Short mmCIF file of C-alpha atoms and ligand atoms in Angstrom, two decimals:
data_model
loop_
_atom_site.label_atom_id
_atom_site.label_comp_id
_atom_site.label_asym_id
_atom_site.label_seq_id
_atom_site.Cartn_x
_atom_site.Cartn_y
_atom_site.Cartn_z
CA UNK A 29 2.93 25.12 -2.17
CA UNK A 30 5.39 22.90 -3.31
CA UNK A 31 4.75 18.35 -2.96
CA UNK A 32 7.99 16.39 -3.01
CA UNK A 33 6.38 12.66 -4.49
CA UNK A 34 4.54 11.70 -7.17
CA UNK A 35 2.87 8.79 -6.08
CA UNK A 36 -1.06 7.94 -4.75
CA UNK A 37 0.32 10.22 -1.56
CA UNK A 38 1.95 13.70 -3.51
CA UNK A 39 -0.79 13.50 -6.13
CA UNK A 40 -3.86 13.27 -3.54
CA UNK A 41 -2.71 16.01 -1.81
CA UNK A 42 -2.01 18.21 -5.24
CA UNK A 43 -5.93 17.43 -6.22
CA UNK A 44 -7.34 18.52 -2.83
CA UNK A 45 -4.89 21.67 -2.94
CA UNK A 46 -5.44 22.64 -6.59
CA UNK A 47 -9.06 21.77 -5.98
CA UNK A 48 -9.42 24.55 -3.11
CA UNK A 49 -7.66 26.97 -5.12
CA UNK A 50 -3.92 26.65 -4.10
CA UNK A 51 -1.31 27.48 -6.50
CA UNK A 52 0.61 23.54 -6.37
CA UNK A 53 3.97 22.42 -8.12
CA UNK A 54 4.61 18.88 -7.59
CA UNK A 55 7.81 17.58 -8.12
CA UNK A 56 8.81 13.98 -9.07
CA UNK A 57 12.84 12.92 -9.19
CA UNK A 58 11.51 10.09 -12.12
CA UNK A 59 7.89 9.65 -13.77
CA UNK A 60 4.36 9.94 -11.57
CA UNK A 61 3.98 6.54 -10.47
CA UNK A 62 7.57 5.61 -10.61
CA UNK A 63 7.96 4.54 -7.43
CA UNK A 64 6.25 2.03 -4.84
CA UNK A 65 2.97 3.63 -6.32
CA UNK A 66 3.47 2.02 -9.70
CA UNK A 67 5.19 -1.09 -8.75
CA UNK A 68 3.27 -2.59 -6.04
CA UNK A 69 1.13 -5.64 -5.52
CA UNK A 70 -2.46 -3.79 -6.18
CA UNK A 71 -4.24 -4.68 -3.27
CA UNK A 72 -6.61 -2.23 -2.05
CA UNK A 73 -7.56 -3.24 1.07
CA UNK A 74 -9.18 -1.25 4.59
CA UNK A 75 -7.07 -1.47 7.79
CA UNK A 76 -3.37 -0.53 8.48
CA UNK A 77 -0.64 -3.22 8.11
CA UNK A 78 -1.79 -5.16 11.52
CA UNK A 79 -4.52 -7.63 11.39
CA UNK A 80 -7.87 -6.09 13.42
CA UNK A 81 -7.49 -7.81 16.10
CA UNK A 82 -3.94 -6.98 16.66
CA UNK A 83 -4.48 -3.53 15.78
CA UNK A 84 -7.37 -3.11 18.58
CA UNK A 85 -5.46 -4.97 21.20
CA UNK A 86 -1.61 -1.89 19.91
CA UNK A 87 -4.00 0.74 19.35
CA UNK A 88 -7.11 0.25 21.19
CA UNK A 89 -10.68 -0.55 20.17
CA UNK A 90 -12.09 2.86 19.53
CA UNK A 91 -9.31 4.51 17.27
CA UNK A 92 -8.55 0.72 15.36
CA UNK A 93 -12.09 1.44 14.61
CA UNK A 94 -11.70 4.52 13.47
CA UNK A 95 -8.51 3.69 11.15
CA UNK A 96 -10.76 0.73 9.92
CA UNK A 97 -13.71 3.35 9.20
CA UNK A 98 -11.26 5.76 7.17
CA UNK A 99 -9.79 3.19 5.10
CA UNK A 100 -13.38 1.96 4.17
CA UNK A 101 -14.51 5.54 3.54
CA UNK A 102 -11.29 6.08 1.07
CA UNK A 103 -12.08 2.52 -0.75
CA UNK A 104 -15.38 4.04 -1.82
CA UNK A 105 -13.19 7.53 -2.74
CA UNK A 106 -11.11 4.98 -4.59
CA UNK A 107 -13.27 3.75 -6.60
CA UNK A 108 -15.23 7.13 -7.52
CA UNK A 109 -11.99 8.35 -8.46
CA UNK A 110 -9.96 5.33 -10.34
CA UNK A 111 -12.82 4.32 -12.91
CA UNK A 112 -11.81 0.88 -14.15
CA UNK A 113 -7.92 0.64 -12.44
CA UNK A 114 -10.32 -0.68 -9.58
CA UNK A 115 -12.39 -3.52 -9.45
CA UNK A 116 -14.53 -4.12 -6.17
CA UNK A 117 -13.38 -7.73 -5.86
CA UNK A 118 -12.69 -8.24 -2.07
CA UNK A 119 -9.72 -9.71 -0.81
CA UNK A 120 -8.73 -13.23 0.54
CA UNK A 121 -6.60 -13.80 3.99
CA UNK A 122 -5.46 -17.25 4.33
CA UNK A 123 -3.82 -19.69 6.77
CA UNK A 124 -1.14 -21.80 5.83
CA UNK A 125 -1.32 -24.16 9.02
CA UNK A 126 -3.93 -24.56 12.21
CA UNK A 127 -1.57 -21.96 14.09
CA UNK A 128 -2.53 -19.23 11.56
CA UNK A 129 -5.85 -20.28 11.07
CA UNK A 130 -6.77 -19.33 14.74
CA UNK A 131 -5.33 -15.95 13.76
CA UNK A 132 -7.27 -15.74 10.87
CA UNK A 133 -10.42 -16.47 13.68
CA UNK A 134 -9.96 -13.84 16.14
CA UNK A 135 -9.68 -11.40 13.45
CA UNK A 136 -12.70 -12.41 12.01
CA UNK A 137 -14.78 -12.16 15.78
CA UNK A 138 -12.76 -8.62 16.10
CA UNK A 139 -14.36 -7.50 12.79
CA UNK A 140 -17.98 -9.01 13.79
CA UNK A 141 -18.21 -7.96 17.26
CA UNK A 142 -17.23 -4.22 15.81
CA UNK A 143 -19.86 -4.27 12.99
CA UNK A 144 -17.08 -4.84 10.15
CA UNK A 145 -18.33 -7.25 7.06
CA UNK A 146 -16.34 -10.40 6.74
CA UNK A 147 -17.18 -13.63 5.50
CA UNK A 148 -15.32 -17.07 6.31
CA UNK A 149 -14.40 -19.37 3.92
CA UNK A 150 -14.21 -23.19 4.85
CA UNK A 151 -14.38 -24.82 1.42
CA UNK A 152 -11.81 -23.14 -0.29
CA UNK A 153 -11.78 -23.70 -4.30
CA UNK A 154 -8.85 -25.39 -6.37
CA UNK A 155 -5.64 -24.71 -5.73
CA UNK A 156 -6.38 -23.17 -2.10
CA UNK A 157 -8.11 -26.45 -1.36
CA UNK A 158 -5.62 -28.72 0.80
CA UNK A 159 -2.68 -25.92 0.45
CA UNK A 160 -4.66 -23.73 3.23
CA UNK A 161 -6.53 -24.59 6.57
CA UNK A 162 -8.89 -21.42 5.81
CA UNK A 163 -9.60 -18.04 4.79
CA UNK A 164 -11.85 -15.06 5.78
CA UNK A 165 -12.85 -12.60 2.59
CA UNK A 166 -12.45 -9.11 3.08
CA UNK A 167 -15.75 -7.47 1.13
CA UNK A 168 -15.04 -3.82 0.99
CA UNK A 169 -11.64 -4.56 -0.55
CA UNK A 170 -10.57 -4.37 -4.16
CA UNK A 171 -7.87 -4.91 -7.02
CA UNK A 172 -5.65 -2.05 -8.56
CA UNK A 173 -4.16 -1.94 -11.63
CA UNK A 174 -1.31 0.51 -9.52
CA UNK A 175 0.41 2.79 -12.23
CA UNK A 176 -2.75 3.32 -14.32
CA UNK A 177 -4.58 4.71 -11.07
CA UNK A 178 -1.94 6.96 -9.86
CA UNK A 179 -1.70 8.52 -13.73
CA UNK A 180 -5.11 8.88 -13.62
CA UNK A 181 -5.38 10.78 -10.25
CA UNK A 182 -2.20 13.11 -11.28
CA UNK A 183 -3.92 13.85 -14.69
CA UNK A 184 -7.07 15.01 -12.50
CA UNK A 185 -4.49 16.87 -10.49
CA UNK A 186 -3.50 18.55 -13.37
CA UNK A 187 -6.84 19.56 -14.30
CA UNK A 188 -7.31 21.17 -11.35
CA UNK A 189 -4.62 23.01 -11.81
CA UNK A 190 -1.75 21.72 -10.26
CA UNK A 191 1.45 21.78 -12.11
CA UNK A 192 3.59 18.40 -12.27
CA UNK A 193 7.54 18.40 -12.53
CA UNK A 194 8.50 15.07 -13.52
CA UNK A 195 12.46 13.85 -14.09
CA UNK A 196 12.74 17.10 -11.09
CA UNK A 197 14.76 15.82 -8.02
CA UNK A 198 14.83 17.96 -5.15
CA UNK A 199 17.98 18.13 -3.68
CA UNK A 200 17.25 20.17 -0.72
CA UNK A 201 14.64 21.86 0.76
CA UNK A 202 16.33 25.02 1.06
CA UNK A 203 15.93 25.46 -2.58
CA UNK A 204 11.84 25.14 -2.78
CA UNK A 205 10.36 28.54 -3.01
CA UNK A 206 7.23 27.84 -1.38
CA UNK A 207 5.31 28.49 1.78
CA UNK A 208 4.22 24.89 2.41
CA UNK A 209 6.30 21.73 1.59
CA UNK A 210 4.85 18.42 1.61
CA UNK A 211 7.15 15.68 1.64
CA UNK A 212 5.17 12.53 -0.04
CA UNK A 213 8.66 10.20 -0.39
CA UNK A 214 7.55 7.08 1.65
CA UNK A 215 10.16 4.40 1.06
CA UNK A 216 12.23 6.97 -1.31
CA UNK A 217 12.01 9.12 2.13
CA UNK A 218 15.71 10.04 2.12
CA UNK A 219 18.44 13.44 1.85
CA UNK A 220 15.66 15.73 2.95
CA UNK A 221 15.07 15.69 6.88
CA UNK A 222 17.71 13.71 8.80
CA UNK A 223 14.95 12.85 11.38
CA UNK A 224 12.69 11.60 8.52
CA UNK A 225 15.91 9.25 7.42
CA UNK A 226 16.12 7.96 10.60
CA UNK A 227 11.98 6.84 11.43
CA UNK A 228 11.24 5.55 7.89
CA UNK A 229 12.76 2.37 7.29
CA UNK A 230 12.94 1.67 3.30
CA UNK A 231 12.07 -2.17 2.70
CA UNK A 232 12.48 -4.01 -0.46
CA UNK A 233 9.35 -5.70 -2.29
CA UNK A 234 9.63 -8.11 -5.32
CA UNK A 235 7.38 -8.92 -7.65
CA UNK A 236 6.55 -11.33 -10.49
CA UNK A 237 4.28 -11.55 -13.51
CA UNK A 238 3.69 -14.62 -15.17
CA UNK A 239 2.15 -14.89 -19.08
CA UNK A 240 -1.42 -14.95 -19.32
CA UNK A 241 -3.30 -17.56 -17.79
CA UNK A 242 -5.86 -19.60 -19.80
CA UNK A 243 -8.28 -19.05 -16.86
CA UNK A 244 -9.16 -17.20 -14.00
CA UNK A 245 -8.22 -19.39 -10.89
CA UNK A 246 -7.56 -15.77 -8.55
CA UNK A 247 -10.91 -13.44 -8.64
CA UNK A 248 -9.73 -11.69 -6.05
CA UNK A 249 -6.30 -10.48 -4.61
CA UNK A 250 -4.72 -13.28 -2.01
CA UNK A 251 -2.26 -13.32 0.98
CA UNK A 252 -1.05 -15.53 3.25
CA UNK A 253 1.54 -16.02 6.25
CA UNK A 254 0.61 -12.78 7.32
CA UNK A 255 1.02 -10.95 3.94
CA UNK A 256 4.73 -12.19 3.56
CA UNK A 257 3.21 -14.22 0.51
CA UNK A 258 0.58 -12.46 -1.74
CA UNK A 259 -0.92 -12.84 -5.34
CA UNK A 260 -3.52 -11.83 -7.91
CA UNK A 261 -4.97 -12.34 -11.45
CA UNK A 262 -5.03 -9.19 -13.51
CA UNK A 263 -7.80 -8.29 -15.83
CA UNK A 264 -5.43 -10.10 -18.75
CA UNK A 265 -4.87 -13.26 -16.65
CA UNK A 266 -1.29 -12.81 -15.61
CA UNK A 267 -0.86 -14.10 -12.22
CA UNK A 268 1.25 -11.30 -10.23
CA UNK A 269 2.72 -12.74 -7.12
CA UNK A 270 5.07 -11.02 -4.29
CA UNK A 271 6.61 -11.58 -1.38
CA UNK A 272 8.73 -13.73 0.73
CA UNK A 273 10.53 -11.04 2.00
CA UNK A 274 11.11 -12.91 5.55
CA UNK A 275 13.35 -15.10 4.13
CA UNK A 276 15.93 -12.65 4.01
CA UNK A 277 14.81 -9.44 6.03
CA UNK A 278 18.23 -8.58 6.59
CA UNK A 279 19.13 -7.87 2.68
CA UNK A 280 15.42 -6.99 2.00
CA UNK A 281 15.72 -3.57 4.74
CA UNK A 282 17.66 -1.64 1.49
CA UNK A 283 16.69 1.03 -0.35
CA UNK A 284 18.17 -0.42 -3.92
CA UNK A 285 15.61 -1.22 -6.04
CA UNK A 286 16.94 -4.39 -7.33
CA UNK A 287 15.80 -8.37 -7.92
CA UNK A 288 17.21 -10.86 -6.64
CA UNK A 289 17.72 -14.29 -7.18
CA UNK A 290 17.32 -15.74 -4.06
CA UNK A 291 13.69 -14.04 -3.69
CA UNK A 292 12.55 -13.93 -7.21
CA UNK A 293 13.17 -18.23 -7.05
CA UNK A 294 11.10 -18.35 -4.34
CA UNK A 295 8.23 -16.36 -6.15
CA UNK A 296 8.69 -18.89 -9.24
CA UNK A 297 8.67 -22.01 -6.87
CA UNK A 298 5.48 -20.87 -5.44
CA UNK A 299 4.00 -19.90 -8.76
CA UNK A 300 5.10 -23.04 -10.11
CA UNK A 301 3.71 -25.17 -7.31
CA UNK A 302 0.01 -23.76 -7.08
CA UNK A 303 -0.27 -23.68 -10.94
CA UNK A 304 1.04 -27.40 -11.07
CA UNK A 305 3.26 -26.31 -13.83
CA UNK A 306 6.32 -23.72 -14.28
CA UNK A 307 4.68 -20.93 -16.10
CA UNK A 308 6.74 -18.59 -18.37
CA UNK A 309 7.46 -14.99 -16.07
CA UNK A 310 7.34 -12.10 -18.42
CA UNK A 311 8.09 -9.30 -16.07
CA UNK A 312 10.13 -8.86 -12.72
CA UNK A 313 10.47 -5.88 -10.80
CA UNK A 314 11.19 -4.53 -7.07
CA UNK A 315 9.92 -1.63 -5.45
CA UNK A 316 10.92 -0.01 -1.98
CA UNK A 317 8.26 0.82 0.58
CA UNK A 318 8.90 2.61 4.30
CA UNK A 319 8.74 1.35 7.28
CA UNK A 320 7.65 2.78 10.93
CA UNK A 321 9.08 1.08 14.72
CA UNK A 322 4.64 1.40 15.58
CA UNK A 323 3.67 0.35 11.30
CA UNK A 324 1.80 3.57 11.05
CA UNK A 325 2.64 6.25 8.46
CA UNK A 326 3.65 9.98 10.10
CA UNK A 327 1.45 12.49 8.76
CA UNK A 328 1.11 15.92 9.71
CA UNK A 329 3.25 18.96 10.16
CA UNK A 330 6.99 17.69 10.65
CA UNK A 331 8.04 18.91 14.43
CA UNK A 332 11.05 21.74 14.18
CA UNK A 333 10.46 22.44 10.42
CA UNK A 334 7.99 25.56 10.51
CA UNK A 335 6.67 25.10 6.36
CA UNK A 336 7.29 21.21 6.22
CA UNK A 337 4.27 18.84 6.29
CA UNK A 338 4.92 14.94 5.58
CA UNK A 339 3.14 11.72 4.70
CA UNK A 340 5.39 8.88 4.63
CA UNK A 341 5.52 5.16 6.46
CA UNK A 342 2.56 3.04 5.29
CA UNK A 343 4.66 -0.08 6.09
CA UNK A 344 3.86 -1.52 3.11
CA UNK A 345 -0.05 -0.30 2.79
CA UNK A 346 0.11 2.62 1.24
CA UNK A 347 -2.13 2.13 -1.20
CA UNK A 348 -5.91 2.91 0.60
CA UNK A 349 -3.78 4.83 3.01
CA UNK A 350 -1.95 6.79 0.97
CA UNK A 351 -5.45 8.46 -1.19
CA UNK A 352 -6.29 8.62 2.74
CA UNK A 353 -3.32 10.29 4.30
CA UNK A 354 -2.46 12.67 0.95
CA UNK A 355 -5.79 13.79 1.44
CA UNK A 356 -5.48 14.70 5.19
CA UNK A 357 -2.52 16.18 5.19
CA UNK A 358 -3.75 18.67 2.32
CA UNK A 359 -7.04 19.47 4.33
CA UNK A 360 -4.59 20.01 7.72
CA UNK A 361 -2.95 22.68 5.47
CA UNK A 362 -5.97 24.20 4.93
CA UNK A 363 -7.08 24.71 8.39
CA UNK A 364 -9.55 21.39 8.55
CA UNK A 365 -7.28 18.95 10.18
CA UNK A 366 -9.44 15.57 10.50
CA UNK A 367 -9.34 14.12 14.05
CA UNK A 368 -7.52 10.71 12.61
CA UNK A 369 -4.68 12.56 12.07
CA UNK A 370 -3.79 12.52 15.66
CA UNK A 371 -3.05 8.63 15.39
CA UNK A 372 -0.31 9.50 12.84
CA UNK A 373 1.47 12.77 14.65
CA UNK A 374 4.66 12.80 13.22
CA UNK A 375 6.13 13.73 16.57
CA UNK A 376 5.62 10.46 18.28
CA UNK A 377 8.21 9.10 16.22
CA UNK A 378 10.83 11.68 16.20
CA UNK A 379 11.24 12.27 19.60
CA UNK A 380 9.87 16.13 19.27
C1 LIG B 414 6.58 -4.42 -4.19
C2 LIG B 414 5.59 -3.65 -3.39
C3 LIG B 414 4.30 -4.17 -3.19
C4 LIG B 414 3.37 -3.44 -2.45
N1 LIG B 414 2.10 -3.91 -2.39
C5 LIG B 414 1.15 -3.13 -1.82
C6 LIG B 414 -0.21 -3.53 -1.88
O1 LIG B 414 -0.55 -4.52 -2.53
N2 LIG B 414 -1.13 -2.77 -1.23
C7 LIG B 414 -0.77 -1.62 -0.58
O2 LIG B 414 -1.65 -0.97 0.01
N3 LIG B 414 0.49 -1.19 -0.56
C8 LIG B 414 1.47 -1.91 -1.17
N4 LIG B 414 2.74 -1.47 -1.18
C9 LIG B 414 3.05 -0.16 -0.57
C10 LIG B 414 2.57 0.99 -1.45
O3 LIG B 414 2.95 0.76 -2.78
C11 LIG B 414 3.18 2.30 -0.97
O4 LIG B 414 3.01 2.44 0.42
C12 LIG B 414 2.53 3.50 -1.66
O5 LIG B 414 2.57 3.34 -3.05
C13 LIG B 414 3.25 4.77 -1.24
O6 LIG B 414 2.84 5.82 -2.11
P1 LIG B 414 3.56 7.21 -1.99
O7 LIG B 414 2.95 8.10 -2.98
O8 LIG B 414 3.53 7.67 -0.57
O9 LIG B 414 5.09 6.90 -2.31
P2 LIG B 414 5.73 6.41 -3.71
O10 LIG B 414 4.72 5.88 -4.64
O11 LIG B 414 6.87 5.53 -3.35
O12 LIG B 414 6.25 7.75 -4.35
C14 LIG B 414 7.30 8.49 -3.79
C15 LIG B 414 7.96 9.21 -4.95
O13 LIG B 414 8.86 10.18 -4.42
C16 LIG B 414 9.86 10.36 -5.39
N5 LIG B 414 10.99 11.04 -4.74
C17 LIG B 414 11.74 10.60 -3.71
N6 LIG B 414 12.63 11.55 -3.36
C18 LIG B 414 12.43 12.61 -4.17
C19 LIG B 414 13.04 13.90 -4.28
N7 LIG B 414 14.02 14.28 -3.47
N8 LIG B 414 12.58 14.76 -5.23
C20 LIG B 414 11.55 14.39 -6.05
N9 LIG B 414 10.95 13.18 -6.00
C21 LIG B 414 11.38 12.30 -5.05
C22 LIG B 414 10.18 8.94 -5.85
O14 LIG B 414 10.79 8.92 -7.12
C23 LIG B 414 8.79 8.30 -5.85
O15 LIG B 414 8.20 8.27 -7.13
C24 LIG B 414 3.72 -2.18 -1.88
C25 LIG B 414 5.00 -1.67 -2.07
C26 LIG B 414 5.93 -2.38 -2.82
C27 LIG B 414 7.30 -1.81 -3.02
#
């Protein structure tokens, strides 16, 4: 069996396939980890990329439920699995103005009425105090240190047997001598399928990491304005902030994995503002994530393609979802397809 990726996706489903026995080459155009997997914001959180609320009203209560149950389920994989990459911090959703703060309430009744922990958060601490009109945590949720996890759950891979191809491009699938193909691409989705081109949209992230802090101000990973701003404090105390992607979605829908400098001042203005002081930024970086038209990923056998499987289109939460979906897709293959997997049918999306 043959797994185009090495990212969280391609590497889950090499463990669960080398695990039950299968003979696995995974192959990886750069480094495992080298793309969105090992440049992205480390926020391990449950859910899909729509708040609760929004996702019961687009998907219905009974299978948002079920998506919410997964990802809660693969947070407590996560953390058997990724030693300390993961801390079990919970995360913080906040409001930036009364308009998001009712949001940020009908989420929070969504998660209550359905049996979900959350807690709310009136008296916010320094700097949130006065910047935010509220916040709900997120308990279940936790804090990645990305690329470390990822190495750490190909080098189990490995054990198990699976063999790992880094600096290995596949240039078509023609070429793979194998009898299953899983395509674990996401963002990097592209030359392979033409169908798969055309449903996975590959959107820019940027990132910035400041010096070390003298102090933890962030315990626990933070986003606001619906995710389009988001930060944390890493074990070492550099404050790692992303976003602001909306204010240019136009030049941010690219698959070129390049700063910028309208973005990246944004990132430093914000930094600057809620530490009171311009901090020195020691690293910048962009990844590219992909996109679906309904923000779910497509996982399952690829319509039209008899030996291709796929697990791509997190829409920018990949990171629960990806442990979650790689694993899925590699227990479809071997005859135990898990009844979530309908929500993700590849075929919805490509017409087929
Ligand atoms: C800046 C940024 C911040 C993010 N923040 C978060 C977050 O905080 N929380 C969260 O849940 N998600 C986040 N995401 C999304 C998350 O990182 C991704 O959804 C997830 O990592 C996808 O993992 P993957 O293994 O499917 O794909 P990737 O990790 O992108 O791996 C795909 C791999 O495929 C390889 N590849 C592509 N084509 C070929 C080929 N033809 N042959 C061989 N190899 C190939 C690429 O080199 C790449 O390494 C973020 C993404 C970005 C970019």
């Amino acid at each position: 069996m043959a797994i185009v990726g090495g990212g969280v996706t391609g590497c889950a489903c090499a463990l669960k396939l080398a695990q039950a026995g299968k003979r696995v080459r995974l192959f990886e155009a750069r480094e495992i980890a080298g793309g969105a997997s090992g440049r992205n914001g480390g926020f391990a959180l449950r859910g899909g990329a729509p708040a609760y609320d929004v996702a019961r009203q687009e998907l219905g209560a009974e299978r948002a439920r079920g998506l919410w149950l997964l990802t809660e389920r693969y947070l407590d994989r996560l953390e058997q699995l990724a030693g300390d990459a993961f801390r079990r911090t919970g995360s913080l959703r906040l409001a930036v103005d009364s308009a998001e703060a009712a949001e940020l309430e009908a989420e929070y009744e969504a998660l209550r009425e359905d049996g979900f922990a959350v807690e709310w958060r009136h008296d916010l601490p320094d700097p949130l105090a006065g910047r935010f009109d509220g916040a709900i945590l997120h308990p279940p949720d936790g804090s990645l240190q990305p690329a470390r996890w990822v190495r750490r759950l190909a080098a189990r891979a490995a054990e198990a047997g699976a063999e790992l191809c880094e600096h290995d491009r596949v240039e078509s699938l023609d070429g793979l001598e194998a009898d299953k193909v899983v395509i674990a691409t996401d963002g990097y989705t592209h030359g392979l399928v033409g169908e798969l081109d055309a449903a996975v949209q590959p959107t820019r992230g940027q990132v910035i990491a400041t010096e070390p802090l003298e102090r933890e101000i962030f315990p626990c990973p933070h986003y606001a304005r619906h995710g389009y701003d988001y930060w944390q404090q890493t074990p070492e105390g550099r404050l790692v902030a992303g976003g602001f992607r909306d204010k240019a979605l136009d030049h941010e829908h690219t698959a070129e994995e390049a700063t910028t400098p309208l973005i990246q001042g944004y990132l430093e203005e914000f930094v600057s503002e809620m530490l009171g002081k311009r901090p020195e930024i020691e690293h910048r970086w962009a990844g590219i994530f992909g996109s679906t038209a309904d923000r779910l990923p497509l996982v399952g056998r690829l319509p039209g393609h008899d030996r291709v499987w796929v697990s791509v289109g997190y829409s920018g939460h990949g990171n629960v979802m990806g442990l979650a979906c790689g694993e899925l897709v590699a227990n479809a293959i071997l005859g135990a397809p898990a009844a979530e997997l309908e929500l993700f049918d590849p075929a919805r999306l490509l017409g087929a």
